[in-house]
Every structure is written in C-alpha cells, then in structure tokens.
Amino acid sequence: MLKIFALKHSTKLDSLVFQEILSYLDKGEQERILKFYRWQDAERSLLGNLIIRATICDLFQVKNSDFEVFRNEMGKPYINNMPQVFFNISHSGHWIMGAFDSFPVGIDIEQIKPLDLNMGKSILAANDYEEMLKMKAPDRLKHFYKCWTLSESYQKMLGSGVTLPLSSTNNLYDSAFFTNHIIDDYILSICSSHGLFSERIIYTDTEQLLNLIR
C-alpha cells in the first residue's frame, strides 16, 4: 500500500547535521545540493533525499550503502537495483513530503497563497473554472490549488518531463486515482495508478530519519 511521509522543517539545520546527511548521499546528489544559492532550497532538497534513503532502509531492511539513487534524463530519481520501488518527493514552504509505492506514484504540495483568481480562466480546465465560480470566496483559492496540485502530481507520476497545462487535464480522473489532504495552509495531492491510498500520513522528523539510516 502507498505510504506518505511528512517532515516539517522551519529552522536552519545545524552545520554538523547538514554535513552528516550530505555524507549519506551519492556524490552527484551532493554536488547538486551544494550548488543551491539559498540555504532553504539546499536543505529542502537535502531532507527530501534523507526521506528517500531512510524510508528505503526501513521498509526493505537494507543499509544505505546497499543502493544508489540515480536520476533519469528528466531528473526523476530512481533506484537501479530496486525496480519494484517507486517514490516521489515534493516540498513547499515548511513541508517536505515523500510518497512510496510498488507502482508509479506522484505527489505535490503547495502552500495556499493569495493570487488573482481571474487567472483561473486561462489556467484551469473550463469545468474546474466554472465550478470555482460557484463557490464562496474562501473556498475558491483552495479549489485552484487543489486543481494545480492534482495536475502536478499526475505529471510527476508519469515522469515524462512533459508539462501539461491545467486546461488540458479534464480527463485526469479517467486515467489515474487521486487523493487530497489539507495540512496547515497547504494542499497536498497524491496520484497513483491504483486506488489503494492510506489515509494516514506518517509524520517524522530529522532525528528519526537519521536513526533509520545510521
């Protein structure tokens, strides 16, 4: 069954902790993370990698040194010697999310921020935009971000690198299964090729993850 992990990160990591986590990653991933200009971006990417590695170690009872995480030509991570393992990472603001399954999976989280909903007419699918107009003002923004994250999670599940405009996603529900969660002021969407979703999100922290990988 699909498993969802959530890590909340709002303060800068201690430099020793940062270096320890970095040491568990492949050289290419280390170099990619160190190229980030903003420490927030570097740490979100770093902790996303930690979620991947710690969860794989825990679920399959393997050591971190037993596997490598590669990226395909579209930048999607995968494990070469574990073809039955599919995972996806997303982060926004203070939240870093991970989805793991034995089938392709996509996950996307976005913070609900004010925006000009008139943009929805040119961005959303026609039926989604019409549905939004029927809603009360407080619900319109949530609806917009729900549609946005559904589309993103679907594209991430496919992993094709092709970006689909929201206006072309009318038939998403005919080709995949989706579920949504609201966490604080964030909307989370998960897309899978099956409908066996777990309604429970597993909340974790940096120390718990490190204990799984050490």
mmCIF file of C-alpha atoms in Angstrom:
data_model
loop_
_atom_site.group_PDB
_atom_site.id
_atom_site.type_symbol
_atom_site.label_atom_id
_atom_site.label_comp_id
_atom_site.label_asym_id
_atom_site.label_seq_id
_atom_site.Cartn_x
_atom_site.Cartn_y
_atom_site.Cartn_z
ATOM 1 C CA MET A 1 0.000 0.000 0.000
ATOM 2 C CA LEU A 2 1.106 3.509 -0.756
ATOM 3 C CA LYS A 3 2.823 5.258 2.159
ATOM 4 C CA ILE A 4 3.021 9.021 2.673
ATOM 5 C CA PHE A 5 5.666 10.675 4.845
ATOM 6 C CA ALA A 6 5.723 14.289 6.041
ATOM 7 C CA LEU A 7 8.609 16.279 7.510
ATOM 8 C CA LYS A 8 8.160 19.833 8.803
ATOM 9 C CA HIS A 9 11.292 21.960 8.552
ATOM 10 C CA SER A 10 11.301 25.625 9.543
ATOM 11 C CA THR A 11 14.716 26.339 11.097
ATOM 12 C CA LYS A 12 18.187 26.055 9.613
ATOM 13 C CA LEU A 13 19.972 22.760 10.223
ATOM 14 C CA ASP A 14 23.000 22.635 12.452
ATOM 15 C CA SER A 15 26.071 22.545 10.197
ATOM 16 C CA LEU A 16 27.184 19.179 11.617
ATOM 17 C CA VAL A 17 23.765 17.657 10.946
ATOM 18 C CA PHE A 18 23.801 19.095 7.416
ATOM 19 C CA GLN A 19 27.202 17.531 6.735
ATOM 20 C CA GLU A 20 26.160 14.191 8.210
ATOM 21 C CA ILE A 21 23.086 13.956 5.990
ATOM 22 C CA LEU A 22 25.122 15.069 2.987
ATOM 23 C CA SER A 23 27.630 12.271 3.640
ATOM 24 C CA TYR A 24 24.910 9.655 3.122
ATOM 25 C CA LEU A 25 24.185 10.842 -0.420
ATOM 26 C CA ASP A 26 25.809 9.947 -3.719
ATOM 27 C CA LYS A 27 28.483 12.348 -4.949
ATOM 28 C CA GLY A 28 26.344 13.672 -7.794
ATOM 29 C CA GLU A 29 23.498 14.482 -5.423
ATOM 30 C CA GLN A 30 25.920 16.155 -3.012
ATOM 31 C CA GLU A 31 27.194 18.409 -5.786
ATOM 32 C CA ARG A 32 23.664 19.258 -6.911
ATOM 33 C CA ILE A 33 22.628 20.310 -3.399
ATOM 34 C CA LEU A 34 25.734 22.399 -2.774
ATOM 35 C CA LYS A 35 25.011 24.434 -5.910
ATOM 36 C CA PHE A 36 21.853 25.945 -4.422
ATOM 37 C CA TYR A 37 22.192 29.636 -3.634
ATOM 38 C CA ARG A 38 19.555 29.761 -0.876
ATOM 39 C CA TRP A 39 20.086 27.580 2.186
ATOM 40 C CA GLN A 40 16.338 26.912 2.326
ATOM 41 C CA ASP A 41 16.402 25.298 -1.122
ATOM 42 C CA ALA A 42 19.523 23.294 -0.313
ATOM 43 C CA GLU A 43 18.071 21.972 2.928
ATOM 44 C CA ARG A 44 14.689 21.079 1.434
ATOM 45 C CA SER A 45 16.456 19.079 -1.275
ATOM 46 C CA LEU A 46 18.787 17.519 1.287
ATOM 47 C CA LEU A 47 15.921 16.461 3.545
ATOM 48 C CA GLY A 48 13.965 15.120 0.590
ATOM 49 C CA ASN A 49 16.914 12.844 -0.118
ATOM 50 C CA LEU A 50 17.025 11.857 3.548
ATOM 51 C CA ILE A 51 13.361 10.841 3.435
ATOM 52 C CA ILE A 52 14.063 8.655 0.390
ATOM 53 C CA ARG A 53 17.096 6.902 1.827
ATOM 54 C CA ALA A 54 15.835 6.466 5.385
ATOM 55 C CA THR A 55 12.489 5.104 4.199
ATOM 56 C CA ILE A 56 14.107 2.632 1.789
ATOM 57 C CA CYS A 57 16.434 1.448 4.568
ATOM 58 C CA ASP A 58 13.476 0.969 6.908
ATOM 59 C CA LEU A 59 10.972 -0.604 4.513
ATOM 60 C CA PHE A 60 13.405 -3.081 2.957
ATOM 61 C CA GLN A 61 15.799 -3.562 5.868
ATOM 62 C CA VAL A 62 18.853 -2.632 3.823
ATOM 63 C CA LYS A 63 21.843 -0.435 4.552
ATOM 64 C CA ASN A 64 22.273 2.967 2.964
ATOM 65 C CA SER A 65 25.433 1.701 1.275
ATOM 66 C CA ASP A 66 23.477 -1.138 -0.388
ATOM 67 C CA PHE A 67 21.846 1.082 -3.009
ATOM 68 C CA GLU A 68 22.334 4.198 -5.111
ATOM 69 C CA VAL A 69 19.781 6.790 -6.142
ATOM 70 C CA PHE A 70 20.035 7.806 -9.804
ATOM 71 C CA ARG A 71 18.139 10.375 -11.866
ATOM 72 C CA ASN A 72 16.731 9.733 -15.323
ATOM 73 C CA GLU A 73 17.041 12.181 -18.209
ATOM 74 C CA MET A 74 14.014 14.059 -16.860
ATOM 75 C CA GLY A 75 15.547 14.392 -13.402
ATOM 76 C CA LYS A 76 13.249 11.864 -11.732
ATOM 77 C CA PRO A 77 15.068 9.820 -9.046
ATOM 78 C CA TYR A 78 15.032 6.028 -9.067
ATOM 79 C CA ILE A 79 16.960 3.090 -7.584
ATOM 80 C CA ASN A 80 18.595 0.950 -10.261
ATOM 81 C CA ASN A 81 18.601 -2.372 -8.390
ATOM 82 C CA MET A 82 15.101 -1.936 -6.903
ATOM 83 C CA PRO A 83 12.788 -1.748 -9.940
ATOM 84 C CA GLN A 84 9.779 -2.582 -7.744
ATOM 85 C CA VAL A 85 10.210 0.604 -5.704
ATOM 86 C CA PHE A 86 8.598 3.855 -6.825
ATOM 87 C CA PHE A 87 8.825 7.104 -4.916
ATOM 88 C CA ASN A 88 8.335 10.811 -5.338
ATOM 89 C CA ILE A 89 9.228 13.901 -3.301
ATOM 90 C CA SER A 90 7.637 17.338 -3.092
ATOM 91 C CA HIS A 91 8.273 20.366 -0.911
ATOM 92 C CA SER A 92 6.784 23.778 -0.370
ATOM 93 C CA GLY A 93 7.409 26.246 2.418
ATOM 94 C CA HIS A 94 7.962 24.332 5.662
ATOM 95 C CA TRP A 95 6.786 20.923 4.429
ATOM 96 C CA ILE A 96 8.694 18.141 2.688
ATOM 97 C CA MET A 97 6.618 15.167 1.554
ATOM 98 C CA GLY A 98 7.518 11.705 0.306
ATOM 99 C CA ALA A 99 5.351 9.040 -1.356
ATOM 100 C CA PHE A 100 6.432 5.387 -1.697
ATOM 101 C CA ASP A 101 4.702 2.538 -3.502
ATOM 102 C CA SER A 102 5.229 -0.573 -5.613
ATOM 103 C CA PHE A 103 3.588 1.254 -8.539
ATOM 104 C CA PRO A 104 4.307 4.663 -10.101
ATOM 105 C CA VAL A 105 3.289 7.493 -7.797
ATOM 106 C CA GLY A 106 3.317 11.284 -7.864
ATOM 107 C CA ILE A 107 2.955 13.791 -5.043
ATOM 108 C CA ASP A 108 2.692 17.568 -4.927
ATOM 109 C CA ILE A 109 2.252 20.023 -2.070
ATOM 110 C CA GLU A 110 1.680 23.758 -2.409
ATOM 111 C CA GLN A 111 1.195 26.499 0.132
ATOM 112 C CA ILE A 112 -2.099 28.313 -0.312
ATOM 113 C CA LYS A 113 -1.089 31.880 -1.092
ATOM 114 C CA PRO A 114 -3.257 34.784 -2.283
ATOM 115 C CA LEU A 115 -3.376 35.220 -6.048
ATOM 116 C CA ASP A 116 -5.538 36.785 -8.720
ATOM 117 C CA LEU A 117 -8.186 34.162 -9.344
ATOM 118 C CA ASN A 118 -9.056 35.803 -12.658
ATOM 119 C CA MET A 119 -6.003 33.924 -13.916
ATOM 120 C CA GLY A 120 -8.001 30.763 -13.390
ATOM 121 C CA LYS A 121 -9.944 31.363 -16.596
ATOM 122 C CA SER A 122 -6.821 30.935 -18.707
ATOM 123 C CA ILE A 123 -5.183 28.322 -16.488
ATOM 124 C CA LEU A 124 -7.875 25.942 -15.250
ATOM 125 C CA ALA A 125 -9.886 23.473 -17.277
ATOM 126 C CA ALA A 126 -13.225 25.043 -18.229
ATOM 127 C CA ASN A 127 -15.299 22.825 -15.928
ATOM 128 C CA ASP A 128 -12.939 23.462 -12.996
ATOM 129 C CA TYR A 129 -13.134 27.212 -13.543
ATOM 130 C CA GLU A 130 -16.930 27.149 -13.716
ATOM 131 C CA GLU A 131 -17.049 25.084 -10.535
ATOM 132 C CA MET A 132 -14.760 27.585 -8.815
ATOM 133 C CA LEU A 133 -17.061 30.493 -9.702
ATOM 134 C CA LYS A 134 -19.955 28.770 -7.941
ATOM 135 C CA MET A 135 -18.000 28.559 -4.684
ATOM 136 C CA LYS A 136 -17.894 31.003 -1.815
ATOM 137 C CA ALA A 137 -14.848 33.282 -1.844
ATOM 138 C CA PRO A 138 -12.873 31.429 0.910
ATOM 139 C CA ASP A 139 -13.173 28.142 -0.985
ATOM 140 C CA ARG A 140 -12.101 29.397 -4.401
ATOM 141 C CA LEU A 141 -8.413 29.634 -3.563
ATOM 142 C CA LYS A 142 -8.379 26.097 -2.146
ATOM 143 C CA HIS A 143 -10.089 24.833 -5.281
ATOM 144 C CA PHE A 144 -7.484 26.486 -7.502
ATOM 145 C CA TYR A 145 -4.584 24.913 -5.596
ATOM 146 C CA LYS A 146 -6.349 21.560 -5.481
ATOM 147 C CA CYS A 147 -6.574 21.564 -9.276
ATOM 148 C CA TRP A 148 -2.972 22.738 -9.516
ATOM 149 C CA THR A 149 -1.567 20.010 -7.255
ATOM 150 C CA LEU A 150 -3.682 17.308 -8.890
ATOM 151 C CA SER A 151 -2.168 18.189 -12.255
ATOM 152 C CA GLU A 152 1.366 18.338 -10.857
ATOM 153 C CA SER A 153 1.050 15.003 -9.048
ATOM 154 C CA TYR A 154 -0.235 13.369 -12.239
ATOM 155 C CA GLN A 155 2.665 14.691 -14.290
ATOM 156 C CA LYS A 156 5.135 13.572 -11.622
ATOM 157 C CA MET A 157 3.627 10.089 -11.597
ATOM 158 C CA LEU A 158 4.137 9.874 -15.363
ATOM 159 C CA GLY A 159 7.683 11.211 -15.027
ATOM 160 C CA SER A 160 7.779 12.102 -18.703
ATOM 161 C CA GLY A 161 9.040 15.633 -18.226
ATOM 162 C CA VAL A 162 6.150 16.926 -20.347
ATOM 163 C CA THR A 163 4.300 19.777 -18.661
ATOM 164 C CA LEU A 164 0.562 19.690 -19.199
ATOM 165 C CA PRO A 165 -1.429 22.908 -18.850
ATOM 166 C CA LEU A 166 -4.219 22.674 -16.295
ATOM 167 C CA SER A 167 -6.646 23.423 -19.113
ATOM 168 C CA SER A 168 -5.880 20.014 -20.631
ATOM 169 C CA THR A 169 -6.471 17.932 -17.509
ATOM 170 C CA ASN A 170 -10.228 17.392 -17.828
ATOM 171 C CA ASN A 171 -9.829 13.627 -18.104
ATOM 172 C CA LEU A 172 -7.294 13.032 -15.331
ATOM 173 C CA TYR A 173 -9.765 11.030 -13.278
ATOM 174 C CA ASP A 174 -10.252 8.640 -16.194
ATOM 175 C CA SER A 175 -6.588 7.644 -16.242
ATOM 176 C CA ALA A 176 -5.442 7.724 -12.600
ATOM 177 C CA PHE A 177 -6.544 7.802 -8.961
ATOM 178 C CA PHE A 178 -6.166 10.813 -6.679
ATOM 179 C CA THR A 179 -6.481 11.812 -3.052
ATOM 180 C CA ASN A 180 -6.114 15.163 -1.295
ATOM 181 C CA HIS A 181 -5.118 16.361 2.156
ATOM 182 C CA ILE A 182 -5.011 19.775 3.788
ATOM 183 C CA ILE A 183 -2.069 20.347 6.160
ATOM 184 C CA ASP A 184 -1.980 23.723 7.875
ATOM 185 C CA ASP A 185 -2.329 26.200 4.994
ATOM 186 C CA TYR A 186 -1.060 23.725 2.393
ATOM 187 C CA ILE A 187 -2.827 21.439 -0.064
ATOM 188 C CA LEU A 188 -1.370 18.014 -0.826
ATOM 189 C CA SER A 189 -2.333 15.806 -3.768
ATOM 190 C CA ILE A 190 -1.214 12.252 -4.466
ATOM 191 C CA CYS A 191 -1.657 10.440 -7.775
ATOM 192 C CA SER A 192 -1.413 6.691 -8.281
ATOM 193 C CA SER A 193 -2.204 4.092 -10.908
ATOM 194 C CA HIS A 194 -4.355 2.314 -8.285
ATOM 195 C CA GLY A 195 -6.762 3.497 -5.609
ATOM 196 C CA LEU A 196 -5.255 1.834 -2.540
ATOM 197 C CA PHE A 197 -4.487 5.016 -0.643
ATOM 198 C CA SER A 198 -3.587 5.188 3.008
ATOM 199 C CA GLU A 199 -5.482 7.994 4.713
ATOM 200 C CA ARG A 200 -2.776 8.169 7.367
ATOM 201 C CA ILE A 201 0.166 10.463 6.812
ATOM 202 C CA ILE A 202 3.288 9.389 8.693
ATOM 203 C CA TYR A 203 4.813 12.443 10.361
ATOM 204 C CA THR A 204 8.511 12.213 11.057
ATOM 205 C CA ASP A 205 11.468 14.428 11.950
ATOM 206 C CA THR A 206 15.139 14.700 11.048
ATOM 207 C CA GLU A 207 16.394 12.744 14.064
ATOM 208 C CA GLN A 208 14.008 9.848 13.470
ATOM 209 C CA LEU A 209 15.109 9.630 9.853
ATOM 210 C CA LEU A 210 18.785 9.748 10.775
ATOM 211 C CA ASN A 211 18.294 6.908 13.240
ATOM 212 C CA LEU A 212 16.961 4.777 10.376
ATOM 213 C CA ILE A 213 19.960 5.421 8.168
ATOM 214 C CA ARG A 214 22.889 5.418 10.608
#
